[in-house]
Coordinates of C-alpha atoms and ligand atoms in Angstrom, one line a residue:
M1 CA 26.5 -6.1 0.7
K2 CA 26.6 -5.1 -3.0
V3 CA 23.0 -5.5 -4.2
G4 CA 21.1 -4.9 -7.5
F5 CA 17.5 -4.1 -7.2
V6 CA 14.9 -4.3 -10.0
G7 CA 11.2 -3.3 -9.7
L8 CA 10.6 -0.2 -7.5
G9 CA 6.9 -0.1 -7.3
I10 CA 4.6 0.0 -4.1
M11 CA 6.6 -2.8 -2.4
G12 CA 10.1 -2.6 -4.1
K13 CA 10.6 1.2 -3.2
P14 CA 10.4 0.9 0.6
M15 CA 12.2 -2.6 0.5
A16 CA 15.2 -0.9 -1.2
K17 CA 15.1 2.1 1.0
N18 CA 15.4 -0.2 4.1
L19 CA 18.3 -2.0 2.6
L20 CA 20.0 1.4 2.1
K21 CA 19.2 2.3 5.7
D22 CA 21.2 -0.8 6.9
G23 CA 24.2 0.2 4.9
H24 CA 23.9 -2.1 1.8
E25 CA 25.2 -0.6 -1.5
L26 CA 22.4 -0.6 -4.1
R27 CA 22.3 -0.2 -7.9
V28 CA 18.5 0.0 -9.0
F29 CA 16.5 -0.2 -12.1
D30 CA 12.8 0.3 -13.0
I31 CA 11.2 1.0 -16.4
V32 CA 9.7 4.0 -14.8
P33 CA 12.5 6.7 -14.5
E34 CA 10.7 8.6 -11.7
S35 CA 10.8 5.5 -9.3
V36 CA 14.6 5.2 -9.8
K37 CA 15.1 8.8 -9.0
E38 CA 13.2 8.6 -5.7
V39 CA 15.5 5.6 -4.6
V40 CA 18.7 7.3 -5.9
A41 CA 17.7 10.4 -3.8
A42 CA 17.8 7.9 -0.8
G43 CA 21.4 6.9 -1.7
A44 CA 21.2 4.2 -4.4
A45 CA 23.1 4.3 -7.8
A46 CA 21.1 4.4 -10.9
A47 CA 21.5 1.6 -13.4
Q48 CA 20.6 1.8 -17.2
S49 CA 19.1 -1.6 -17.4
A50 CA 18.4 -4.7 -15.3
A51 CA 21.5 -6.3 -16.8
D52 CA 23.4 -3.1 -15.5
A53 CA 21.8 -3.3 -12.1
A54 CA 23.0 -6.9 -11.6
A55 CA 26.6 -6.5 -12.9
G56 CA 29.2 -7.0 -10.2
Q57 CA 26.6 -7.7 -7.5
E58 CA 26.7 -10.5 -4.8
V59 CA 22.7 -10.6 -4.9
T60 CA 20.2 -9.1 -7.3
I61 CA 16.7 -8.7 -6.0
T62 CA 13.6 -8.4 -8.3
M63 CA 10.2 -7.1 -7.1
L64 CA 8.0 -7.2 -10.2
P65 CA 4.1 -7.7 -10.8
D66 CA 3.8 -11.3 -12.3
G67 CA 5.6 -14.1 -13.8
P68 CA 5.8 -12.8 -17.4
D69 CA 7.4 -9.5 -16.1
V70 CA 9.9 -11.6 -14.1
E71 CA 10.8 -13.6 -17.2
A72 CA 11.2 -10.5 -19.2
A73 CA 13.3 -8.7 -16.7
V74 CA 15.4 -11.6 -15.8
L75 CA 15.7 -13.8 -18.9
G76 CA 14.9 -11.1 -21.6
P77 CA 17.3 -8.9 -23.6
K78 CA 19.3 -6.5 -21.1
G79 CA 17.9 -8.7 -18.3
V80 CA 19.3 -9.6 -14.9
L81 CA 20.8 -12.7 -16.1
E82 CA 22.8 -11.1 -18.9
G83 CA 24.5 -9.0 -16.2
A84 CA 24.9 -11.4 -13.2
A85 CA 28.2 -13.1 -12.8
A86 CA 28.5 -16.8 -12.3
G87 CA 28.5 -17.6 -8.6
S88 CA 26.1 -14.5 -7.9
A89 CA 22.5 -15.0 -6.7
I90 CA 19.2 -13.8 -7.9
V91 CA 16.4 -13.5 -5.4
D92 CA 13.0 -12.9 -6.9
M93 CA 10.6 -11.5 -4.2
S94 CA 7.6 -11.0 -6.5
S95 CA 4.5 -13.2 -6.2
I96 CA 4.4 -15.5 -9.3
S97 CA 3.6 -18.9 -10.4
P98 CA 5.8 -21.5 -8.8
L99 CA 6.2 -23.1 -12.4
V100 CA 7.6 -19.9 -13.6
A101 CA 10.0 -19.6 -10.6
Q102 CA 11.3 -23.1 -11.5
K103 CA 11.7 -22.2 -15.2
V104 CA 13.8 -19.0 -14.3
G105 CA 15.7 -21.0 -11.7
K106 CA 16.8 -23.6 -14.3
A107 CA 17.8 -20.9 -16.8
C108 CA 20.0 -19.4 -14.1
A109 CA 21.5 -22.6 -13.1
A110 CA 22.5 -23.3 -16.7
K111 CA 24.7 -20.0 -16.4
G112 CA 26.1 -21.0 -12.9
V113 CA 23.9 -18.3 -11.4
H114 CA 22.0 -19.2 -8.1
F115 CA 18.3 -18.5 -7.9
M116 CA 15.9 -18.3 -5.0
D117 CA 12.1 -17.4 -5.0
A118 CA 11.2 -15.4 -1.8
P119 CA 7.7 -13.8 -2.0
V120 CA 6.5 -11.6 1.0
S121 CA 3.3 -11.1 2.9
G122 CA 2.5 -8.0 4.8
G123 CA 1.7 -5.3 2.1
E124 CA 3.0 -1.8 1.8
P125 CA 2.9 -0.9 5.6
K126 CA 5.2 -3.8 6.5
A127 CA 7.4 -3.1 3.5
I128 CA 7.9 0.4 5.0
D129 CA 8.4 -0.9 8.4
G130 CA 10.9 -3.5 7.4
T131 CA 8.6 -6.3 9.0
L132 CA 7.6 -8.4 6.1
A133 CA 7.0 -12.1 6.3
I134 CA 9.4 -13.8 3.7
M135 CA 8.6 -17.3 2.3
A136 CA 11.8 -18.5 0.6
G137 CA 12.5 -21.4 -1.9
G138 CA 16.0 -22.5 -2.8
T139 CA 19.1 -23.9 -1.2
K140 CA 20.3 -23.2 2.3
E141 CA 23.5 -21.8 0.9
V142 CA 21.7 -18.9 -1.0
F143 CA 19.3 -18.5 2.0
D144 CA 22.2 -17.8 4.3
R145 CA 23.7 -15.5 1.7
A146 CA 20.5 -13.5 1.5
A147 CA 19.8 -13.6 5.2
P148 CA 21.2 -10.1 6.0
L149 CA 19.1 -8.6 3.3
F150 CA 16.0 -10.5 4.5
H151 CA 16.6 -9.1 8.0
S152 CA 16.7 -5.5 6.7
M153 CA 13.3 -6.0 4.9
G154 CA 11.5 -8.5 7.1
S155 CA 10.7 -9.7 10.6
S156 CA 10.7 -13.3 9.6
A157 CA 12.2 -15.3 6.8
I158 CA 11.6 -19.0 6.5
L159 CA 13.2 -21.5 4.0
T160 CA 10.2 -23.5 2.9
G161 CA 11.8 -26.0 0.2
P162 CA 13.5 -25.9 -3.1
V163 CA 13.0 -23.3 -5.8
G164 CA 9.2 -22.8 -6.3
A165 CA 8.5 -23.6 -2.7
G166 CA 8.4 -19.9 -1.6
N167 CA 5.6 -19.2 -4.2
V168 CA 3.6 -22.3 -3.3
T169 CA 3.7 -21.2 0.4
K170 CA 2.7 -17.6 -0.8
L171 CA -0.3 -19.0 -2.9
A172 CA -1.4 -21.1 0.2
N173 CA -1.4 -17.8 2.1
Q174 CA -3.3 -16.0 -0.7
I175 CA -6.0 -18.9 -0.8
M176 CA -6.6 -18.6 2.9
V177 CA -6.9 -14.9 2.9
A178 CA -9.2 -14.7 -0.1
C179 CA -11.5 -17.4 1.0
N180 CA -11.6 -16.0 4.5
I181 CA -12.5 -12.4 3.1
A182 CA -15.3 -14.0 1.0
A183 CA -16.8 -15.8 3.9
M184 CA -16.6 -12.9 6.1
G185 CA -18.4 -10.9 3.4
E186 CA -21.4 -13.4 3.2
A187 CA -21.6 -13.6 7.0
L188 CA -21.8 -9.8 7.3
V189 CA -24.3 -9.4 4.6
L190 CA -26.5 -12.1 6.0
A191 CA -26.3 -10.4 9.5
T192 CA -27.1 -6.9 8.0
K193 CA -30.1 -8.1 5.9
A194 CA -31.5 -9.6 9.2
G195 CA -31.4 -6.0 10.7
L196 CA -28.4 -6.4 12.9
D197 CA -25.6 -3.9 13.3
P198 CA -22.5 -5.5 11.6
E199 CA -20.2 -3.8 14.1
V200 CA -22.0 -5.6 17.0
V201 CA -21.9 -8.8 15.2
F202 CA -18.0 -8.3 14.5
D203 CA -17.5 -7.6 18.3
A204 CA -19.5 -10.7 19.2
V205 CA -17.6 -13.3 17.1
K206 CA -14.0 -11.8 17.0
G207 CA -13.0 -13.6 20.2
G208 CA -14.4 -16.9 19.2
L209 CA -13.2 -19.5 16.6
A210 CA -14.2 -17.2 13.8
G211 CA -11.9 -14.6 14.9
S212 CA -8.9 -14.0 12.6
T213 CA -6.3 -11.4 11.5
V214 CA -8.3 -11.0 8.3
L215 CA -11.6 -10.4 10.2
N216 CA -9.8 -7.8 12.5
A217 CA -8.1 -5.9 9.5
K218 CA -10.9 -6.2 6.9
A219 CA -14.4 -6.0 8.8
P220 CA -13.7 -2.5 10.1
M221 CA -12.9 -1.4 6.5
V222 CA -16.2 -2.9 5.2
I223 CA -18.3 -1.3 7.9
A224 CA -16.5 2.2 7.3
R225 CA -17.1 1.6 3.4
N226 CA -13.3 2.2 3.0
F227 CA -12.0 0.1 0.0
K228 CA -8.8 2.1 -0.5
P229 CA -6.3 -0.6 -1.6
G230 CA -3.9 -2.1 0.7
F231 CA -3.9 -5.0 -1.7
R232 CA -5.9 -4.7 -4.9
I233 CA -8.5 -7.0 -6.2
R234 CA -6.8 -7.4 -9.5
L235 CA -3.5 -8.6 -7.8
H236 CA -5.4 -11.1 -5.7
Q237 CA -7.1 -12.3 -8.8
K238 CA -3.7 -12.9 -10.4
D239 CA -2.5 -14.8 -7.4
L240 CA -5.6 -17.2 -7.4
R241 CA -5.2 -17.7 -11.0
N242 CA -1.7 -18.7 -10.3
A243 CA -2.8 -21.1 -7.6
L244 CA -5.4 -22.7 -10.0
L245 CA -2.7 -23.1 -12.7
A246 CA -0.2 -24.8 -10.3
A247 CA -3.0 -26.9 -8.9
E248 CA -4.0 -28.2 -12.3
S249 CA -0.4 -29.2 -13.1
M250 CA -0.7 -31.4 -10.1
K251 CA -4.3 -32.6 -10.6
V252 CA -5.5 -30.8 -7.4
S253 CA -9.0 -29.4 -7.3
L254 CA -9.5 -26.2 -5.5
P255 CA -13.3 -25.5 -5.6
L256 CA -13.4 -22.6 -3.2
T257 CA -10.4 -20.8 -4.7
S258 CA -11.9 -21.3 -8.1
M259 CA -15.2 -19.7 -7.0
V260 CA -13.4 -16.7 -5.4
Q261 CA -11.1 -16.2 -8.3
Q262 CA -14.3 -15.9 -10.5
M263 CA -15.8 -13.4 -8.2
L264 CA -12.6 -11.4 -8.3
M265 CA -12.6 -11.5 -12.2
S266 CA -16.2 -10.2 -12.1
L267 CA -15.4 -7.4 -9.8
M268 CA -12.6 -6.3 -12.1
N269 CA -15.1 -6.3 -15.0
N270 CA -17.3 -4.0 -12.9
G271 CA -14.6 -1.3 -12.4
R272 CA -13.6 -2.6 -8.9
G273 CA -10.3 -4.0 -9.8
D274 CA -8.5 -1.3 -7.8
Y275 CA -10.6 -1.7 -4.8
D276 CA -9.0 -3.2 -1.5
H277 CA -9.7 -7.1 -1.6
S278 CA -12.1 -6.5 1.3
G279 CA -14.4 -5.2 -1.6
I280 CA -15.2 -8.7 -2.5
V281 CA -18.1 -8.1 -0.1
T282 CA -19.6 -5.6 -2.6
M283 CA -20.4 -8.4 -5.0
I284 CA -22.4 -10.4 -2.3
E285 CA -24.0 -7.1 -1.3
D286 CA -25.2 -6.6 -4.9
M287 CA -26.9 -10.1 -4.9
A288 CA -28.7 -9.5 -1.6
Q289 CA -29.5 -5.8 -2.2
V290 CA -28.1 -4.6 1.1
E291 CA -24.9 -2.7 2.3
V292 CA -23.1 -3.7 5.2
R293 CA -22.8 -0.5 7.3
K294 CA -23.9 0.7 10.7
P295 CA -27.8 1.1 10.8
K296 CA -28.8 4.9 10.6
G297 CA -30.0 6.7 13.6
Ligands
LIG1 P1 3.8 -2.4 -8.5 O1 3.0 -2.7 -9.8 O2 3.6 -1.2 -7.6 O3 5.3 -2.5 -8.8 C1 6.0 -3.2 -9.8 C2 7.1 -2.4 -10.5 O4 7.8 -3.1 -11.4 C3 6.7 -1.1 -11.2 O5 7.4 0.0 -10.6 C4 7.0 -1.4 -12.6 O6 7.4 -0.3 -13.3 C5 8.2 -2.3 -12.5 N1 8.5 -3.2 -13.6 C6 7.6 -3.9 -14.4 N2 8.2 -4.6 -15.4 C7 9.5 -4.2 -15.3 C8 10.7 -4.6 -16.0 N3 10.6 -5.4 -17.1 N4 11.8 -4.1 -15.6 C9 12.1 -3.2 -14.6 N5 10.9 -2.9 -13.8 C10 9.7 -3.3 -14.2 O7 3.5 -3.8 -7.7 P2 3.7 -4.1 -6.1 O8 2.6 -3.8 -5.3 O9 5.2 -3.4 -5.6 O10 3.9 -5.6 -6.0 C11 5.1 -6.4 -6.5 C12 4.9 -7.8 -6.2 O11 4.7 -8.0 -4.8 C13 3.6 -8.4 -6.9 O12 4.0 -9.7 -7.4 C14 2.7 -8.5 -5.7 O13 1.6 -9.5 -6.0 C15 3.5 -8.7 -4.6 N6 2.9 -8.2 -3.3 C16 2.3 -7.0 -3.2 C17 1.8 -6.7 -2.0 C18 1.0 -5.3 -1.8 O14 0.4 -5.2 -0.8 N7 1.1 -4.5 -2.8 C19 1.9 -7.5 -0.9 C20 2.6 -8.6 -1.1 C21 3.1 -9.1 -2.2

């Protein structure tokens, strides 16, 4: 397929490369020229603007940090919508507020351009492997059109509802992951302060009801004191903020999400915004004056 791709960061770069590997024709744009060069070296054509990347394409994908960036790159001057032809589709795969996805979707519809939100879960390793989980919102027609592209980038793609539903699903995912990590942090701090080896505690509980993908991925990182980011605290703070804004618009209370979002903000203010989100534990450690690690000797 002829595809435009805008936003070549940690996630966008490997996603674009996987599309090229499967034979799709790509025209790519990022505000950072070095990122464009890297994907051009893998076989894409370079665009001069987001509008230029979208011109003449069946589908244009965007993979940007947050809602304001998507609004700027799609609706702004020289944006995707300026270049996209009526009847073509824009698929935004960034994690943004569902309210912004709906706003962008409406502006696209007014110009006869289809829009779908399709955020992903899995992080950089799964973006590289082409095994992302894709949560789409929009019509079945656009979903079917984008399906071959989803197939190149992900191992699962599910249509969850109309435009905005993809991001509601992603926010649900982010709430469960964040609260799970925070609970794991409290549990491991308590066990360590009681004099137990956190690795032994992890081994004892992982096969029971408290076992989870989060626990298996994050407890070993905490015990090894490895907070190199797979997913940054500052990005998770952004996701929980978007969850709270969406919840407020529906008069839904999310007390746990609100608390963990405040913790993430405090961690950012303490210079830990670029830690992996497993670093939530460090705030609980500070409060208990104990570090979760294997006992010495
Ligand atoms: P990133 O910051 O590495 O990449 C974003 C890219 O967008 C950058 O290259 C930036 O230069 C570019 N950009 C910003 N504004 C632009 C504009 N107006 N026009 C063109 N390019 C522009 O972020 P990322 O980690 O690749 O994440 C992208 C999205 O995917 C975010 O919404 C994030 O929450 C989500 N996500 C990330 C992960 C992860 O583990 N990194 C996992 C799942 C979902």
